[in-house]
Coordinates of C-alpha atoms (C1' of nucleotides) in Angstrom, one line a residue:
Chain A
M178 CA 22.5 11.8 -15.4
E179 CA 26.1 12.8 -15.3
T180 CA 28.9 11.8 -13.0
V181 CA 30.1 14.7 -10.9
T182 CA 33.8 14.6 -11.5
D183 CA 34.6 17.5 -9.3
A184 CA 32.4 16.4 -6.4
P185 CA 32.0 19.5 -4.2
P186 CA 34.0 19.2 -1.0
S187 CA 30.8 18.7 1.0
A188 CA 29.7 15.6 -0.9
A189 CA 31.1 13.0 1.5
T190 CA 29.9 15.1 4.5
L191 CA 26.4 15.4 3.0
L192 CA 26.3 11.7 2.3
L193 CA 27.1 10.8 5.8
R194 CA 24.6 13.2 7.2
R195 CA 21.9 12.0 4.9
I196 CA 22.4 8.3 5.5
N197 CA 22.7 8.9 9.2
Q198 CA 19.1 10.3 9.2
T199 CA 17.9 7.0 7.9
V200 CA 20.5 4.6 9.2
P201 CA 22.2 5.7 12.4
L202 CA 25.9 4.9 12.2
T203 CA 28.5 4.2 14.8
P204 CA 31.8 6.1 14.6
E205 CA 33.5 2.9 13.3
E206 CA 31.0 2.6 10.5
L207 CA 31.5 6.1 9.2
P208 CA 34.6 5.4 7.1
V209 CA 33.2 2.2 5.8
V210 CA 30.2 4.1 4.5
R211 CA 32.2 7.0 3.2
D212 CA 34.6 4.7 1.2
F213 CA 31.8 2.5 0.0
G214 CA 32.4 3.3 -3.7
W215 CA 29.3 5.6 -4.1
D216 CA 28.9 7.0 -7.5
I217 CA 27.7 10.6 -6.9
R218 CA 25.5 12.0 -9.6
A219 CA 23.6 15.1 -10.4
V220 CA 20.1 14.6 -11.7
R221 CA 18.0 17.3 -13.4
R222 CA 14.4 18.0 -12.7
R223 CA 12.1 15.6 -14.6
Q224 CA 15.0 13.2 -15.3
P225 CA 14.4 9.6 -14.6
I226 CA 16.9 7.5 -12.7
I227 CA 15.0 4.3 -13.0
T228 CA 12.5 3.4 -15.8
E229 CA 9.8 0.7 -15.4
G230 CA 10.6 -2.4 -17.3
T231 CA 14.3 -1.8 -17.6
K232 CA 17.0 -3.6 -15.7
N233 CA 18.4 -1.8 -12.8
H234 CA 20.4 -3.3 -10.0
S235 CA 21.7 -0.3 -8.2
I236 CA 20.2 1.6 -5.3
F237 CA 20.3 5.3 -4.9
L238 CA 20.7 7.3 -1.7
I239 CA 19.1 10.6 -2.2
L240 CA 21.4 13.4 -1.1
D241 CA 19.4 16.3 -2.2
G242 CA 16.2 17.0 -4.0
F243 CA 12.9 15.1 -4.3
F244 CA 11.8 12.2 -6.5
I245 CA 8.6 10.4 -7.3
R246 CA 8.3 6.7 -7.8
Y247 CA 5.3 5.9 -10.0
R248 CA 3.7 3.5 -12.4
I249 CA 2.0 4.5 -15.7
L250 CA -1.0 2.4 -16.4
R251 CA -2.4 1.1 -19.6
D252 CA -4.8 4.0 -20.1
G253 CA -2.1 6.5 -19.4
Q254 CA -3.1 7.3 -15.8
R255 CA -0.3 7.6 -13.3
Q256 CA -0.2 6.4 -9.8
I257 CA 2.6 7.8 -7.6
I258 CA 3.7 5.2 -5.1
A259 CA 6.0 7.3 -3.0
L260 CA 7.5 10.7 -2.8
A261 CA 11.2 10.2 -1.9
V262 CA 13.1 12.8 0.0
P263 CA 16.7 13.2 1.0
G264 CA 18.0 10.3 3.1
D265 CA 15.6 7.9 1.4
F266 CA 16.8 5.0 -0.7
A267 CA 15.4 4.9 -4.2
G268 CA 15.3 1.6 -6.0
V269 CA 14.1 -0.4 -3.1
P270 CA 12.6 -2.9 -3.7
S271 CA 12.5 -2.2 -7.4
S272 CA 16.1 -3.3 -8.0
F273 CA 15.3 -6.6 -6.4
F274 CA 13.4 -7.7 -9.4
H275 CA 14.5 -8.7 -12.9
D276 CA 13.1 -5.5 -14.4
A277 CA 12.2 -2.4 -12.5
L278 CA 8.6 -2.3 -11.3
Y279 CA 8.3 1.4 -11.3
S280 CA 9.9 4.5 -12.7
I281 CA 11.6 7.0 -10.5
R282 CA 12.2 10.6 -11.6
A283 CA 13.3 13.8 -10.1
L284 CA 10.8 16.5 -9.1
T285 CA 13.6 19.0 -8.6
D286 CA 17.3 19.2 -9.5
A287 CA 18.9 16.6 -7.3
T288 CA 21.9 14.7 -6.2
V289 CA 22.1 11.0 -5.6
A290 CA 24.7 8.5 -4.5
M291 CA 24.4 5.3 -6.5
V292 CA 25.8 1.9 -5.5
P293 CA 25.3 -1.5 -7.1
L294 CA 23.0 -3.8 -5.1
D295 CA 25.6 -6.5 -4.8
R296 CA 27.9 -4.2 -2.9
V297 CA 25.2 -3.7 -0.4
I298 CA 24.6 -7.4 -0.1
G299 CA 28.3 -7.8 0.4
L300 CA 27.9 -6.0 3.7
F301 CA 26.2 -9.0 5.2
E302 CA 29.6 -10.8 5.2
T303 CA 31.9 -7.9 5.9
H304 CA 29.8 -5.7 8.2
P305 CA 26.7 -7.6 9.3
R306 CA 25.5 -5.0 11.7
L307 CA 25.6 -2.3 9.1
A308 CA 23.8 -4.5 6.7
A309 CA 21.2 -5.1 9.4
K310 CA 20.6 -1.4 9.8
V311 CA 20.3 -0.8 6.1
F312 CA 17.8 -3.6 5.7
W313 CA 16.0 -2.5 8.8
A314 CA 15.4 0.8 7.2
F315 CA 14.2 -0.9 4.0
T316 CA 11.7 -2.9 5.9
C317 CA 10.4 0.0 7.9
S318 CA 9.6 2.0 4.8
A319 CA 6.9 -0.6 4.1
A320 CA 4.9 1.0 6.9
I321 CA 4.6 4.2 4.8
Y322 CA 3.2 2.2 1.8
A323 CA 0.7 0.6 4.1
E324 CA -0.4 3.9 5.5
H325 CA -0.9 5.3 2.0
L326 CA -3.0 2.3 1.2
I327 CA -5.2 3.0 4.2
V328 CA -5.5 6.7 3.2
V329 CA -6.3 6.0 -0.5
G330 CA -8.6 3.1 0.2
R331 CA -10.8 4.6 2.9
R332 CA -10.5 8.4 3.2
A333 CA -12.4 11.2 1.5
A334 CA -10.5 13.5 -0.8
H335 CA -9.9 16.4 1.7
E336 CA -8.7 13.9 4.3
R337 CA -6.3 12.4 1.8
V338 CA -4.8 15.8 0.9
A339 CA -4.5 16.8 4.5
H340 CA -2.8 13.6 5.5
F341 CA -0.4 13.8 2.5
L342 CA 0.7 17.3 3.5
L343 CA 1.1 16.4 7.1
E344 CA 3.1 13.4 6.3
L345 CA 5.5 15.5 4.2
L346 CA 5.8 18.1 6.9
T347 CA 6.6 15.4 9.5
R348 CA 9.2 13.7 7.3
L349 CA 10.9 16.8 6.3
K350 CA 11.2 18.4 9.7
P351 CA 14.0 16.1 11.1
L352 CA 15.9 16.7 7.8
G353 CA 15.9 20.4 8.4
L354 CA 13.8 20.9 5.3
A355 CA 10.7 22.1 7.1
D356 CA 10.0 24.3 10.0
E357 CA 7.1 23.9 12.4
N358 CA 4.4 24.4 9.8
S359 CA 5.9 24.9 6.3
F360 CA 8.2 23.4 3.7
E361 CA 9.4 24.2 0.2
L362 CA 8.8 21.7 -2.5
P363 CA 7.4 22.0 -6.0
L364 CA 4.2 20.1 -5.4
S365 CA 2.0 20.5 -8.5
Q366 CA -1.7 19.6 -8.0
E367 CA -1.2 16.9 -10.6
V368 CA 1.4 15.3 -8.4
I369 CA -0.8 15.4 -5.4
G370 CA -3.7 13.9 -7.3
D371 CA -1.5 11.1 -8.8
A372 CA -0.2 10.3 -5.3
L373 CA -3.7 10.2 -3.8
G374 CA -5.7 8.6 -6.6
L375 CA -7.6 11.8 -7.3
S376 CA -8.2 13.9 -10.4
L377 CA -6.3 17.1 -11.0
A378 CA -9.5 19.1 -11.1
Y379 CA -10.8 17.7 -7.8
V380 CA -7.5 18.3 -6.0
N381 CA -7.8 21.9 -7.0
R382 CA -11.2 22.2 -5.5
V383 CA -10.1 20.5 -2.3
L384 CA -7.1 22.8 -2.0
R385 CA -9.4 25.8 -2.6
R386 CA -11.6 24.6 0.2
L387 CA -8.6 24.1 2.6
F388 CA -7.4 27.5 1.7
D389 CA -10.8 29.2 2.2
D390 CA -11.0 27.5 5.6
G391 CA -7.6 29.0 6.5
L392 CA -5.9 25.6 6.8
V393 CA -3.4 25.5 4.0
V394 CA -1.7 27.8 1.6
I395 CA 0.4 26.5 -1.3
K396 CA 2.1 29.3 -3.2
D397 CA 5.4 29.7 -5.1
Q398 CA 6.4 26.1 -4.4
K399 CA 5.9 26.6 -0.7
V400 CA 3.4 24.8 1.4
V401 CA 2.3 26.5 4.6
I402 CA 0.0 24.7 7.0
R403 CA -1.8 27.5 8.8
D404 CA -3.4 25.3 11.4
V405 CA -1.5 22.1 12.0
E406 CA -3.7 21.0 14.8
E407 CA -7.0 21.4 13.0
L408 CA -5.6 19.8 9.9
T409 CA -4.3 16.9 12.0
V410 CA -7.8 16.3 13.3
L411 CA -9.3 16.6 9.9
A412 CA -6.8 14.1 8.4
D413 CA -6.9 11.8 11.4
F414 CA -3.1 11.8 11.2
E415 CA -1.1 9.7 13.6
Q416 CA 2.6 9.8 13.0
N417 CA 3.6 6.6 14.7
Y418 CA 4.1 4.9 11.3
L419 CA 6.9 7.3 10.6
Q420 CA 8.8 6.5 13.8
P421 CA 10.1 2.9 13.8
L422 CA 12.1 1.8 16.8
P423 CA 15.9 1.6 16.1
I424 CA 17.2 -1.8 15.4
S425 CA 19.4 -1.4 18.5
A426 CA 16.2 -1.8 20.6
F427 CA 16.3 -5.4 19.6
A428 CA 20.1 -6.0 19.2
P429 CA 21.3 -8.8 21.3
A430 CA 24.6 -7.1 22.2
A431 CA 25.6 -3.6 23.0
G432 CA 27.4 -1.4 20.5
W433 CA 25.0 -1.5 17.6
Chain B
M271 CA -4.1 -18.5 21.2
E272 CA -2.8 -21.6 22.9
T273 CA 0.5 -23.4 22.8
V274 CA 0.3 -26.7 21.1
T275 CA 2.0 -28.9 23.6
D276 CA 1.7 -32.1 21.6
A277 CA 2.8 -30.6 18.3
P278 CA 1.9 -33.0 15.5
P279 CA 4.9 -34.8 14.3
S280 CA 4.7 -32.9 11.0
A281 CA 5.2 -29.5 12.6
A282 CA 8.9 -29.1 12.1
T283 CA 8.6 -30.5 8.6
L284 CA 5.8 -28.1 7.8
L285 CA 7.7 -25.2 9.2
L286 CA 10.8 -26.0 7.0
R287 CA 8.6 -26.4 4.0
R288 CA 6.8 -23.1 4.6
I289 CA 9.8 -21.0 5.3
N290 CA 11.6 -22.5 2.3
Q291 CA 8.8 -21.1 0.1
T292 CA 9.6 -17.6 1.2
V293 CA 13.3 -18.0 2.2
P294 CA 15.2 -20.6 0.3
L295 CA 17.5 -22.4 2.6
T296 CA 20.7 -24.3 2.1
P297 CA 21.1 -27.7 3.7
E298 CA 23.3 -26.3 6.4
E299 CA 20.7 -23.8 7.4
L300 CA 17.9 -26.3 7.9
P301 CA 18.9 -27.3 11.4
V302 CA 19.5 -23.7 12.4
V303 CA 16.0 -22.8 11.4
R304 CA 14.4 -26.0 12.8
D305 CA 16.0 -25.4 16.2
F306 CA 15.4 -21.7 16.3
G307 CA 13.1 -21.8 19.3
W308 CA 9.8 -21.3 17.4
D309 CA 6.8 -21.2 19.6
I310 CA 4.2 -23.1 17.6
R311 CA 0.6 -22.1 18.2
A312 CA -2.8 -22.9 17.0
V313 CA -5.0 -19.9 16.2
R314 CA -8.8 -20.0 15.9
R315 CA -10.8 -18.3 13.2
R316 CA -11.4 -14.6 13.9
Q317 CA -8.8 -14.7 16.7
P318 CA -6.3 -11.8 16.6
I319 CA -2.5 -12.4 17.0
I320 CA -1.6 -8.8 16.9
T321 CA -3.8 -5.9 18.0
E322 CA -3.2 -2.3 16.8
G323 CA -1.8 -0.1 19.5
T324 CA -0.5 -2.9 21.7
K325 CA 3.1 -3.9 22.1
N326 CA 4.3 -6.8 20.1
H327 CA 7.8 -7.6 19.3
S328 CA 7.5 -11.1 17.8
I329 CA 7.1 -12.2 14.3
F330 CA 4.9 -15.0 13.1
L331 CA 5.6 -17.4 10.3
I332 CA 2.3 -18.6 9.0
L333 CA 2.3 -22.4 8.8
D334 CA -1.3 -22.9 7.9
G335 CA -4.4 -20.8 7.4
F336 CA -5.0 -17.3 6.3
F337 CA -4.8 -14.0 8.1
I338 CA -5.8 -10.4 7.4
R339 CA -3.8 -7.4 8.5
Y340 CA -5.9 -4.3 8.8
R341 CA -6.6 -1.0 10.4
I342 CA -9.9 0.2 11.9
L343 CA -10.5 3.9 11.3
R344 CA -12.1 6.5 13.4
D345 CA -15.5 6.1 11.8
G346 CA -15.4 2.3 12.1
Q347 CA -14.4 1.6 8.5
R348 CA -11.8 -1.1 8.0
Q349 CA -9.0 -1.1 5.5
I350 CA -7.3 -4.4 5.0
I351 CA -3.6 -3.9 4.2
A352 CA -2.7 -7.5 3.3
L353 CA -4.0 -10.9 3.1
A354 CA -1.3 -13.2 4.6
V355 CA -1.0 -16.8 3.4
P356 CA 1.1 -19.7 4.6
G357 CA 4.8 -18.9 4.3
D358 CA 4.2 -15.2 4.9
F359 CA 5.7 -13.4 7.9
A360 CA 3.1 -11.6 9.9
G361 CA 4.2 -8.8 12.2
V362 CA 6.5 -7.2 9.7
P363 CA 7.0 -4.3 9.9
S364 CA 4.4 -3.9 12.7
S365 CA 6.7 -5.3 15.4
F366 CA 9.4 -2.9 14.4
F367 CA 7.4 -0.1 16.0
H368 CA 6.7 0.8 19.6
D369 CA 3.1 -0.3 19.3
A370 CA 1.6 -2.4 16.6
L371 CA 0.4 -0.3 13.6
Y372 CA -2.2 -2.8 12.5
S373 CA -4.2 -5.7 13.8
I374 CA -3.8 -9.2 12.4
R375 CA -6.4 -11.9 12.8
A376 CA -7.1 -15.2 11.4
L377 CA -9.6 -15.7 8.6
T378 CA -9.5 -19.5 9.2
D379 CA -8.3 -21.8 11.9
A380 CA -4.6 -21.5 11.6
T381 CA -1.1 -22.5 12.8
V382 CA 1.7 -20.0 13.3
A383 CA 5.3 -20.2 14.5
M384 CA 6.2 -17.3 16.7
V385 CA 9.7 -16.0 17.5
P386 CA 10.8 -12.9 19.3
L387 CA 12.2 -10.2 17.0
D388 CA 15.5 -10.0 18.8
R389 CA 16.2 -13.6 18.0
V390 CA 15.8 -12.8 14.3
I391 CA 18.1 -9.8 14.7
G392 CA 20.6 -12.1 16.4
L393 CA 21.0 -14.0 13.2
F394 CA 23.0 -11.1 11.7
E395 CA 25.8 -12.0 14.0
T396 CA 25.5 -15.8 14.0
H397 CA 24.3 -16.5 10.5
P398 CA 24.5 -13.4 8.4
R399 CA 23.6 -15.1 5.2
L400 CA 20.4 -16.4 6.7
A401 CA 19.6 -13.0 8.1
A402 CA 20.1 -11.6 4.7
K403 CA 17.6 -13.9 3.1
V404 CA 15.0 -13.2 5.8
F405 CA 15.3 -9.4 5.4
W406 CA 15.4 -9.8 1.7
A407 CA 12.0 -11.4 1.9
F408 CA 10.8 -8.7 4.2
T409 CA 11.9 -6.0 1.8
C410 CA 10.4 -7.8 -1.3
S411 CA 7.0 -7.9 0.3
A412 CA 6.8 -4.1 0.0
A413 CA 6.3 -4.6 -3.7
I414 CA 3.0 -6.2 -3.0
Y415 CA 1.9 -3.2 -0.9
A416 CA 2.9 -0.9 -3.7
E417 CA 1.0 -2.8 -6.2
H418 CA -2.1 -2.7 -4.1
L419 CA -1.7 1.1 -3.9
I420 CA -1.7 1.2 -7.6
V421 CA -4.8 -0.9 -7.9
V422 CA -6.8 0.9 -5.2
G423 CA -5.6 4.3 -6.3
R424 CA -6.3 4.1 -10.0
R425 CA -8.4 1.1 -11.0
A426 CA -12.2 0.7 -11.4
A427 CA -14.0 -1.6 -9.0
H428 CA -14.3 -4.6 -11.4
E429 CA -10.6 -4.3 -12.2
R430 CA -9.7 -4.2 -8.6
V431 CA -11.7 -7.3 -7.8
A432 CA -10.2 -9.2 -10.8
H433 CA -6.7 -8.2 -9.9
F434 CA -7.2 -9.2 -6.3
L435 CA -8.4 -12.7 -7.2
L436 CA -5.6 -13.2 -9.7
E437 CA -3.0 -12.2 -7.2
L438 CA -4.3 -14.7 -4.7
L439 CA -4.4 -17.4 -7.4
T440 CA -0.8 -16.6 -8.3
R441 CA 0.4 -16.6 -4.7
L442 CA -1.3 -19.7 -3.7
K443 CA -0.3 -21.9 -6.7
P444 CA 3.4 -22.4 -5.7
L445 CA 2.2 -23.3 -2.2
G446 CA 0.1 -26.1 -3.5
L447 CA -3.0 -24.3 -2.3
A448 CA -4.4 -23.5 -5.7
D449 CA -4.7 -25.3 -9.0
E450 CA -4.5 -23.7 -12.4
N451 CA -7.7 -21.7 -11.9
S452 CA -9.2 -22.2 -8.4
F453 CA -8.5 -22.0 -4.7
E454 CA -10.3 -22.5 -1.5
L455 CA -10.4 -19.7 1.0
P456 CA -13.3 -18.1 3.0
L457 CA -13.4 -14.8 1.2
S458 CA -16.4 -12.9 2.3
Q459 CA -17.5 -10.0 0.1
E460 CA -16.9 -7.8 3.1
V461 CA -13.2 -8.9 3.2
I462 CA -12.9 -8.2 -0.5
G463 CA -14.4 -4.8 -0.2
D464 CA -12.2 -3.8 2.8
A465 CA -9.1 -4.9 1.0
L466 CA -10.0 -2.9 -2.1
G467 CA -11.6 0.2 -0.6
L468 CA -15.0 -0.7 -1.9
S469 CA -18.4 -1.0 -0.2
L470 CA -19.8 -4.5 0.5
A471 CA -22.9 -3.8 -1.6
Y472 CA -20.8 -2.8 -4.6
V473 CA -18.5 -5.7 -4.4
N474 CA -21.6 -7.9 -4.6
R475 CA -22.7 -6.1 -7.8
V476 CA -19.3 -6.5 -9.3
L477 CA -19.1 -10.2 -8.5
R478 CA -22.5 -10.6 -9.9
R479 CA -21.4 -9.1 -13.1
L480 CA -18.2 -11.2 -13.2
F481 CA -20.3 -14.3 -12.7
D482 CA -22.8 -13.3 -15.3
D483 CA -20.0 -12.8 -17.8
G484 CA -18.7 -16.3 -17.0
L485 CA -15.5 -15.1 -15.5
V486 CA -15.6 -16.0 -11.8
V487 CA -17.6 -18.2 -9.5
I488 CA -17.3 -17.9 -5.7
K489 CA -19.3 -20.6 -3.9
D490 CA -18.8 -22.6 -0.7
Q491 CA -15.6 -20.8 0.1
K492 CA -14.1 -21.8 -3.2
V493 CA -13.1 -19.3 -5.9
V494 CA -13.1 -20.6 -9.4
I495 CA -11.7 -18.4 -12.2
R496 CA -13.4 -19.7 -15.3
D497 CA -11.4 -17.6 -17.7
V498 CA -8.0 -16.7 -16.4
E499 CA -6.8 -15.2 -19.6
E500 CA -9.8 -12.9 -20.0
L501 CA -9.7 -11.9 -16.4
T502 CA -6.0 -11.1 -16.6
V503 CA -6.6 -8.8 -19.5
L504 CA -9.5 -7.2 -17.7
A505 CA -7.4 -6.6 -14.6
D506 CA -4.3 -5.6 -16.4
F507 CA -2.6 -8.1 -14.2
E508 CA 1.2 -8.4 -14.5
Q509 CA 2.7 -10.9 -12.0
N510 CA 6.3 -9.6 -12.0
Y511 CA 5.8 -7.9 -8.6
L512 CA 5.3 -11.3 -7.1
Q513 CA 8.5 -12.7 -8.4
P514 CA 11.6 -11.1 -6.9
L515 CA 15.0 -12.3 -7.8
P516 CA 16.6 -14.5 -5.2
I517 CA 19.2 -12.7 -3.1
S518 CA 21.7 -15.2 -4.5
A519 CA 21.6 -13.3 -7.8
F520 CA 23.5 -10.5 -6.0
A521 CA 25.5 -12.5 -3.5
P522 CA 29.2 -11.8 -3.9
A523 CA 30.2 -15.4 -3.1
A524 CA 28.9 -18.8 -4.1
G525 CA 27.0 -21.0 -1.7
W526 CA 24.2 -18.6 -0.7
Chain C
dC45 C1' 8.8 36.2 -26.2
dG46 C1' 6.9 31.8 -27.6
dA47 C1' 6.0 27.4 -25.5
dT48 C1' 5.0 24.6 -21.8
dT49 C1' 3.4 23.8 -17.6
dC50 C1' 0.3 24.8 -14.0
dG51 C1' -3.9 26.6 -11.8
dT52 C1' -8.9 27.7 -11.9
dT53 C1' -13.6 27.0 -12.8
dG54 C1' -18.3 25.4 -14.8
dA55 C1' -21.5 22.0 -16.3
dA56 C1' -22.8 17.5 -17.0
dT57 C1' -22.1 12.7 -16.0
dG58 C1' -21.4 8.6 -13.7
dA59 C1' -19.2 5.3 -10.6
dT60 C1' -19.7 4.1 -6.2
dC61 C1' -21.9 4.7 -1.6
dT62 C1' -25.5 4.7 1.9
dC63 C1' -29.5 3.0 3.8
dA64 C1' -32.8 -0.4 4.2
dA65 C1' -34.8 -4.8 4.1
dA66 C1' -35.1 -9.7 2.8
dA67 C1' -33.2 -14.1 1.7
dT68 C1' -29.7 -17.4 2.5
dT69 C1' -26.2 -19.7 4.8
dA70 C1' -23.2 -20.9 8.6
dG71 C1' -22.4 -21.5 13.5
dT72 C1' -23.7 -22.9 18.2
dG73 C1' -25.8 -24.6 22.3
dG74 C1' -28.8 -27.7 24.1
Chain D
dC270 C1' -29.9 -33.0 15.2
dC271 C1' -32.9 -29.3 16.1
dA272 C1' -33.6 -24.4 17.1
dC273 C1' -31.8 -20.4 17.4
dT274 C1' -28.5 -16.7 16.5
dA275 C1' -25.1 -14.7 13.9
dA276 C1' -22.9 -13.9 9.6
dT277 C1' -23.2 -13.4 4.8
dT278 C1' -25.4 -12.5 0.4
dT279 C1' -28.6 -10.1 -2.5
dT280 C1' -31.2 -6.3 -4.3
dG281 C1' -33.5 -1.6 -4.8
dA282 C1' -33.8 3.3 -4.6
dG283 C1' -31.8 7.5 -3.9
dA284 C1' -27.9 10.4 -2.8
dT285 C1' -23.2 12.1 -3.6
dC286 C1' -18.5 12.4 -4.2
dA287 C1' -15.5 12.6 -7.6
dT288 C1' -14.7 12.4 -12.6
dT289 C1' -14.6 14.0 -17.4
dC290 C1' -14.4 17.5 -20.6
dA291 C1' -13.6 21.9 -21.9
dA292 C1' -12.0 26.4 -21.7
dC293 C1' -9.3 30.1 -20.1
dG294 C1' -5.8 32.6 -17.3
dA295 C1' -1.5 32.7 -14.9
dA296 C1' 3.0 31.5 -14.2
dT297 C1' 7.3 29.6 -15.5
dC298 C1' 11.2 28.3 -18.6
dG299 C1' 14.6 28.6 -21.9

DNA sequence: CGATTCGTTGAATGATCTCAAAATTAGTGG
DNA sequence: CCACTAATTTTGAGATCATTCAACGAATCG
């Protein structure tokens, strides 16, 4: 992971755009966020930014690229806990612990903006409303974990795969990284299996079946969902959990 | 759910004790929390406090008793997302959404302290450090979800059960609700199965096996772990995820 | 072009589920 | 406190979803 000394001119713009997708900012907050002391870094495919068991007390805003957060078990199996996309914060809540609970590594070449956790905490004193929005976003992401637990705990393999793909489609659309029924992302079948608690071989069979049924095509790192409606029914996919209310819905005063 | 008009004299004390277990308070914060406008309610066994799909914008601090948070699927199956114990906040992040994402109901007769979410958000303006601690706790609880995902996604049935029981033991000990190797809690095998993505019948077989091996006894709503060490190895149980650093470790000033 | 990584498929196995029924325990109204 | 009902535990037999292992082909990377 290397510091980008000549940050491309768009870096600050991209940063504000990305954070705005997760944490909607007021005009006054823009300069605060921009000049927050982010350390912008390029990350190569497969490179870890956090490693389980090591100290890490920074959080990472993903500007570009995709990451997986995962744990390697005793027997070498891997469980992927989350697939992180641009606008997501990586390192939450891992950096809140003495040593990182999971590893996080890039699925593609990527760019992140790193900031020490204590700087974020400092916002509570200097810009409490901004701190509120950030921690609101942190808390809402728990809903995604919970949904994954439901999917992995109680759904059959083909439902899990369908749900997984639809969630990604839904999350990527507002980022401009997916159109109505497709997105680009190097999703190996191993990654899908490790995210869903399935074996690689079985994921392959399930995808084969979804392909034969004309529902999904995955080719050249592009996922095309050929029948979103039918797949949605198959997966029993409800997207409410991806749409928290904004904190402003509960803010006591105007102007949040 | 009925308001307790004659709150027992210990109610405020209990409340402060419980919240302190999750959100460590400074002496100055005690009166703020005490006079926060909690609505203290008694809840009967099996009674829901939040129902999936209905509006709810309050959060509930559990003062006494145990709750389950769960989703009922299309086909009637149930996945339990969390078992909530005294000191936990129920309704997070469910109340952050337009309609509740899950249902929450009591496993035992219980007492909760209810407060509208907008009051909590108001803390960011009036007592930002207190707000920080509360949302810190919210965020840390995501680590428990993630751990459950790992367990359910990649562990065999007997490991899941072992892990589940050890997590409960570990969480209940600091509350004074468990001793070194046992705790009381009406854990039906159906609840265990629904929490771990297993069928009732299979949970029974697994428990039988753990009992025959002299590891666990569940009888009369009491769980006794006869060999904590061996069960810990069996479950590959690491308790780090239950022990976040306090926010004060990152606070920029003293006195948090 | 050599080396990884990734995808595909078959056969055999097994962990876990479903269904069903009985035994036990807990809860409730009279 | 009894009598009844509901909830929970227990167990068997059979079915199946998903895994493991192994091998090979295809694609990608440097």
